[in-house]
PDB file of C-alpha atoms in Angstrom:
ATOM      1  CA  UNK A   1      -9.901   1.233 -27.116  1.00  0.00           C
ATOM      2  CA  UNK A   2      -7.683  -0.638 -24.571  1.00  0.00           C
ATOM      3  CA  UNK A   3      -5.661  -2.105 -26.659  1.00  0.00           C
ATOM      4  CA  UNK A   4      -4.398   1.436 -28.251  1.00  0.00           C
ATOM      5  CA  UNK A   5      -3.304   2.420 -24.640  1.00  0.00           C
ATOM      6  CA  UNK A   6       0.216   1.896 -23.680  1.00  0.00           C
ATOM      7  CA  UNK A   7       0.936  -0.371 -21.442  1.00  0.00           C
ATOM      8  CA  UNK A   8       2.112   1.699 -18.219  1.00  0.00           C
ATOM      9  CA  UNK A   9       4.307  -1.225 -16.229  1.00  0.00           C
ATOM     10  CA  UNK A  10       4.579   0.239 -12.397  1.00  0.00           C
ATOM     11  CA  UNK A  11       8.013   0.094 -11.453  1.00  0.00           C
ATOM     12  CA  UNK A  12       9.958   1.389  -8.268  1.00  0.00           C
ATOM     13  CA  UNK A  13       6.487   2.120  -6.193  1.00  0.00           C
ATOM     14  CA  UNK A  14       5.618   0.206  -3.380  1.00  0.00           C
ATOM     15  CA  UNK A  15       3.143  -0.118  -0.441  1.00  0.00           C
ATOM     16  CA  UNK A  16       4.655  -1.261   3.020  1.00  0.00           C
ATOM     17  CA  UNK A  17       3.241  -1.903   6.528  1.00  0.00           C
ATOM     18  CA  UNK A  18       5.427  -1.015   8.762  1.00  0.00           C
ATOM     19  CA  UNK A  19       5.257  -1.434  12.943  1.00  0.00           C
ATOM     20  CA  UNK A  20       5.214   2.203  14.237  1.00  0.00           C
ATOM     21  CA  UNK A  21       5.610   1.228  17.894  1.00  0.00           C
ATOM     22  CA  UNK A  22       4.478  -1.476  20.468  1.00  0.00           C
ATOM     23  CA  UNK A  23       3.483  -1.321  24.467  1.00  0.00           C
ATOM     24  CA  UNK A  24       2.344  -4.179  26.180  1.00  0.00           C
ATOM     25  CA  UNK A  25      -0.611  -3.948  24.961  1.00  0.00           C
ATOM     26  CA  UNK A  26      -0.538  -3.612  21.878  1.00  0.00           C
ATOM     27  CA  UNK A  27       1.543  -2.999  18.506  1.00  0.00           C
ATOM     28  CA  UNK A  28       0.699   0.264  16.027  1.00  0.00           C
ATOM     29  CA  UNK A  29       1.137  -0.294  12.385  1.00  0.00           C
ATOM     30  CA  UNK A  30       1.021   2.437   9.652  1.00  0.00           C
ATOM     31  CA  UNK A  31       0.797   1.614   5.733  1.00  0.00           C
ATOM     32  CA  UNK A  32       2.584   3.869   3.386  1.00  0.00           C
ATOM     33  CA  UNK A  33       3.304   4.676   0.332  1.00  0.00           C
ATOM     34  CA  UNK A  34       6.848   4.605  -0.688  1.00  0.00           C
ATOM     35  CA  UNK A  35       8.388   6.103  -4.224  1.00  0.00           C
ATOM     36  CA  UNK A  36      11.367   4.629  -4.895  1.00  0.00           C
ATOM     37  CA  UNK A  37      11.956   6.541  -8.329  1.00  0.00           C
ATOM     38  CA  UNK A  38      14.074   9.187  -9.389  1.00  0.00           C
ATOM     39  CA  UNK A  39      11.195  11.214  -9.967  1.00  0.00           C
ATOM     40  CA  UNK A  40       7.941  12.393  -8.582  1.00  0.00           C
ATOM     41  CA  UNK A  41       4.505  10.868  -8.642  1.00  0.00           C
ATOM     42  CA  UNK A  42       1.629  13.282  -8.993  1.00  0.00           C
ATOM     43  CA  UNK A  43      -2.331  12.804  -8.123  1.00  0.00           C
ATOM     44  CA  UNK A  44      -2.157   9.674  -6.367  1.00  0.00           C
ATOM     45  CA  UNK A  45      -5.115   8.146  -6.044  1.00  0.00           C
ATOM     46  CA  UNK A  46      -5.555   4.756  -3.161  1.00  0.00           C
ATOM     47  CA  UNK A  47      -8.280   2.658  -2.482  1.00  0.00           C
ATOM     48  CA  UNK A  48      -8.136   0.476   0.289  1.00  0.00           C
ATOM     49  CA  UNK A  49     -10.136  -2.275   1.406  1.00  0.00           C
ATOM     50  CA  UNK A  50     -10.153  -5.882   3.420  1.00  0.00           C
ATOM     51  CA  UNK A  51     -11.998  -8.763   2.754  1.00  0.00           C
ATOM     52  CA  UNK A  52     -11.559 -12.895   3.113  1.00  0.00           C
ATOM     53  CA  UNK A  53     -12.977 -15.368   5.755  1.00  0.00           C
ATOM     54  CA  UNK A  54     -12.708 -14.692   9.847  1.00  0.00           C
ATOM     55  CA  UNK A  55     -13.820 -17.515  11.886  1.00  0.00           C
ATOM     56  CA  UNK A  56     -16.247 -19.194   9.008  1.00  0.00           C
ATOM     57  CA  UNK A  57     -18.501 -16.233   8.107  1.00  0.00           C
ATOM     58  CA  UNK A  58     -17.287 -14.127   5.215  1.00  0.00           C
ATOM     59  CA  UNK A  59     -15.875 -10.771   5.993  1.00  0.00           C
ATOM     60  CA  UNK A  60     -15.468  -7.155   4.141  1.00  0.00           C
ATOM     61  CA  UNK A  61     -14.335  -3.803   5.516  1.00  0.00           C
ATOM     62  CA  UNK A  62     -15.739  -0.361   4.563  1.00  0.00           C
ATOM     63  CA  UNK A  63     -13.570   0.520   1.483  1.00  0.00           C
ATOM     64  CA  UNK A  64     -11.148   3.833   2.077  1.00  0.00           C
ATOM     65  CA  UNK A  65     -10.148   6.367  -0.233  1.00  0.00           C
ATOM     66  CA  UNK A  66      -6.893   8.445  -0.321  1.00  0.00           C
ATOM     67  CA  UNK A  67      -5.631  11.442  -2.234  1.00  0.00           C
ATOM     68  CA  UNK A  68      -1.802  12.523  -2.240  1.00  0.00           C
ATOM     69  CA  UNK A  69      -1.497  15.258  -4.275  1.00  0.00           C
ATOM     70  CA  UNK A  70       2.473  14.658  -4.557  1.00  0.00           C
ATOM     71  CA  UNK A  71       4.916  11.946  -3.777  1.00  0.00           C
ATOM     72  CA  UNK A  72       8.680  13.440  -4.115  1.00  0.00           C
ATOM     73  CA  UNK A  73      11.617  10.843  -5.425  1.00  0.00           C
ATOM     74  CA  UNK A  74      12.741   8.453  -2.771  1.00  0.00           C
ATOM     75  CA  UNK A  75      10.046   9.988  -0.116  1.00  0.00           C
ATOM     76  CA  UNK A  76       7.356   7.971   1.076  1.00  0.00           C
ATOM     77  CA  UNK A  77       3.637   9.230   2.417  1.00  0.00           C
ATOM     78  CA  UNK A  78       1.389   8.056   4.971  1.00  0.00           C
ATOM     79  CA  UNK A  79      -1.621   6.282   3.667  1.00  0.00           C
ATOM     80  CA  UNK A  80      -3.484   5.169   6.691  1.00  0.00           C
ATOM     81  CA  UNK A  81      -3.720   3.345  10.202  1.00  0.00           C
ATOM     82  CA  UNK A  82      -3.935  -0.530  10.009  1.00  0.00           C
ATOM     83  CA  UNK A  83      -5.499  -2.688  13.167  1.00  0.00           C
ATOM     84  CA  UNK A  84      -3.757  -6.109  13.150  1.00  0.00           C
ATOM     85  CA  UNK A  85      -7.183  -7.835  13.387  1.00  0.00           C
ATOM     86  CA  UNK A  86      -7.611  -7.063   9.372  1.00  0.00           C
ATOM     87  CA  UNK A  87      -4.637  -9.213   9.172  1.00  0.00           C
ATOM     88  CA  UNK A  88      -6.065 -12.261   8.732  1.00  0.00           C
ATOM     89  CA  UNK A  89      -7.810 -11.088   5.807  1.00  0.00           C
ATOM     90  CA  UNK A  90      -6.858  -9.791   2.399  1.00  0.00           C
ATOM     91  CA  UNK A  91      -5.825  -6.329   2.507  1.00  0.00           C
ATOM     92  CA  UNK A  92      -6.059  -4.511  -0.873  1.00  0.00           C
ATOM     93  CA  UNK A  93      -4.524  -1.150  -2.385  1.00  0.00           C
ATOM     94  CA  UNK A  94      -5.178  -0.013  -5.523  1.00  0.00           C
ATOM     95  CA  UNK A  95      -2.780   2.552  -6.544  1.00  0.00           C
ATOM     96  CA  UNK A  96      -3.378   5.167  -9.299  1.00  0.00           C
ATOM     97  CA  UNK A  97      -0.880   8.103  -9.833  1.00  0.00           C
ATOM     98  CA  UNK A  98       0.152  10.375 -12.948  1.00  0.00           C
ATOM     99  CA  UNK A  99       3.962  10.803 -14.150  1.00  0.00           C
ATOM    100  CA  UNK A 100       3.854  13.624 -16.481  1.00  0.00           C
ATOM    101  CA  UNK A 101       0.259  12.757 -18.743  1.00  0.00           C
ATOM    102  CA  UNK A 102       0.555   8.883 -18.559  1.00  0.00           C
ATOM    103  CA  UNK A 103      -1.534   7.574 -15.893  1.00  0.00           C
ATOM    104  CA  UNK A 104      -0.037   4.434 -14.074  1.00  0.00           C
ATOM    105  CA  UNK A 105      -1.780   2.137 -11.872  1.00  0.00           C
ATOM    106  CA  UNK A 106      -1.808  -1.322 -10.120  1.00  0.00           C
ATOM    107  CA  UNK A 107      -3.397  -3.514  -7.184  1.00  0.00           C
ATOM    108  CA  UNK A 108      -1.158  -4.654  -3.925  1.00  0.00           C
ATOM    109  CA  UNK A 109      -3.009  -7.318  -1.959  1.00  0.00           C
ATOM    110  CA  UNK A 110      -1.170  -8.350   1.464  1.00  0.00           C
ATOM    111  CA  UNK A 111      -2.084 -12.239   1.714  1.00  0.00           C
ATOM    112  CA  UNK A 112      -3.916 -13.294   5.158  1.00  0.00           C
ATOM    113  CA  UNK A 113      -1.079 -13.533   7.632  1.00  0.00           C
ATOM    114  CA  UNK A 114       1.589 -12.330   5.612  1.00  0.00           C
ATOM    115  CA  UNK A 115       2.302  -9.474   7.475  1.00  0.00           C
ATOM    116  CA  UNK A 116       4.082 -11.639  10.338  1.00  0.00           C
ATOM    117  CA  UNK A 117       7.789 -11.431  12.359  1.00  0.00           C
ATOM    118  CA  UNK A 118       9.332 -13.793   9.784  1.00  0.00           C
ATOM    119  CA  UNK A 119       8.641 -11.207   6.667  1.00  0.00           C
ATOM    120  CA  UNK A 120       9.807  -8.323   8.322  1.00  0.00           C
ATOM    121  CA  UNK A 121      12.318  -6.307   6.475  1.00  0.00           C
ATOM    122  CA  UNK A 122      13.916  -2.780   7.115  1.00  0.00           C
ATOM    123  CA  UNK A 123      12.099  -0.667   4.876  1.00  0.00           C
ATOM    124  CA  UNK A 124      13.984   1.442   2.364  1.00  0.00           C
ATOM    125  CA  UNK A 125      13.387   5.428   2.703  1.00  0.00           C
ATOM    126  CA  UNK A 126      11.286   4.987   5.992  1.00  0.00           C
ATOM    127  CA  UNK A 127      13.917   2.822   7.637  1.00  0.00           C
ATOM    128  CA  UNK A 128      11.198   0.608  10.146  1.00  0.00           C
ATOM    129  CA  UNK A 129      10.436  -2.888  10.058  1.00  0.00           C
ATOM    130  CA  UNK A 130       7.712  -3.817   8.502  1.00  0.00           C
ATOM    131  CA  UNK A 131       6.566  -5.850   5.470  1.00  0.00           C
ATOM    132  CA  UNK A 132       6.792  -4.221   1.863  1.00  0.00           C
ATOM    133  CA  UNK A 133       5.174  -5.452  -1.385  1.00  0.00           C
ATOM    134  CA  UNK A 134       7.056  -3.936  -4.582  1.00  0.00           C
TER     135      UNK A 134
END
């Protein structure tokens, strides 16, 4: 039953977008995972997905699946591209990952147009602007 399971509180693990590089063109971004614990994080499962409103018509993106077999303490790991047109929508990770046998796992949603100039922050262990959600 659910309520016999313990309740696994995800602490010290968090997903940041982070601007890899820009030419006049354009900007890259990269989302990562970053483990800010003392210890590793083991079969890490992340879906990823986008979804919300774009110019009046409801909008969804194909949903993405990662694997990371191991995250070492205070390392991070690359968990995909990101175009900055999906910012406008919600952009959703749901993180799953094992620390021994217990099995932790929660859902980071980046807010349309949250990942903007004014929430930038130097991101710990990757050290690159970006926008981090803990």
């Amino acid at each position: 039953m659910i309520k016999d399971l313990p309740p696994n509180i995800v602490k010290d693990i968090a997903i940041a977008v982070a601007l890899e590089g820009e030419n006049a063109e354009s900007k890259v971004w990269y989302v990562y995972l970053i483990n800010l614990k003392n210890q590793p994080i083991e079969n890490v499962l992340i879906t990823s997905k986008g979804y919300g409103e774009k110019e009046g018509k409801l909008v969804k993106t194909s949903i993405l699946r990662h694997s990371i077999p191991l995250v070492e303490p205070n390392s991070y790991k690359l968990i995909e591209p990101i175009d900055e047109q999906t910012f406008g929508l919600n952009n959703e990770y749901w993180l799953s990952y094992y620390i021994g046998r217990d099995i932790f796992d929660k859902k980071f949603i980046f807010l349309p147009e949250s990942i903007v100039d004014n929430n930038f922050i130097k991101l710990p262990v990757i050290n690159k602007p970006g926008v981090m959600i803990l």
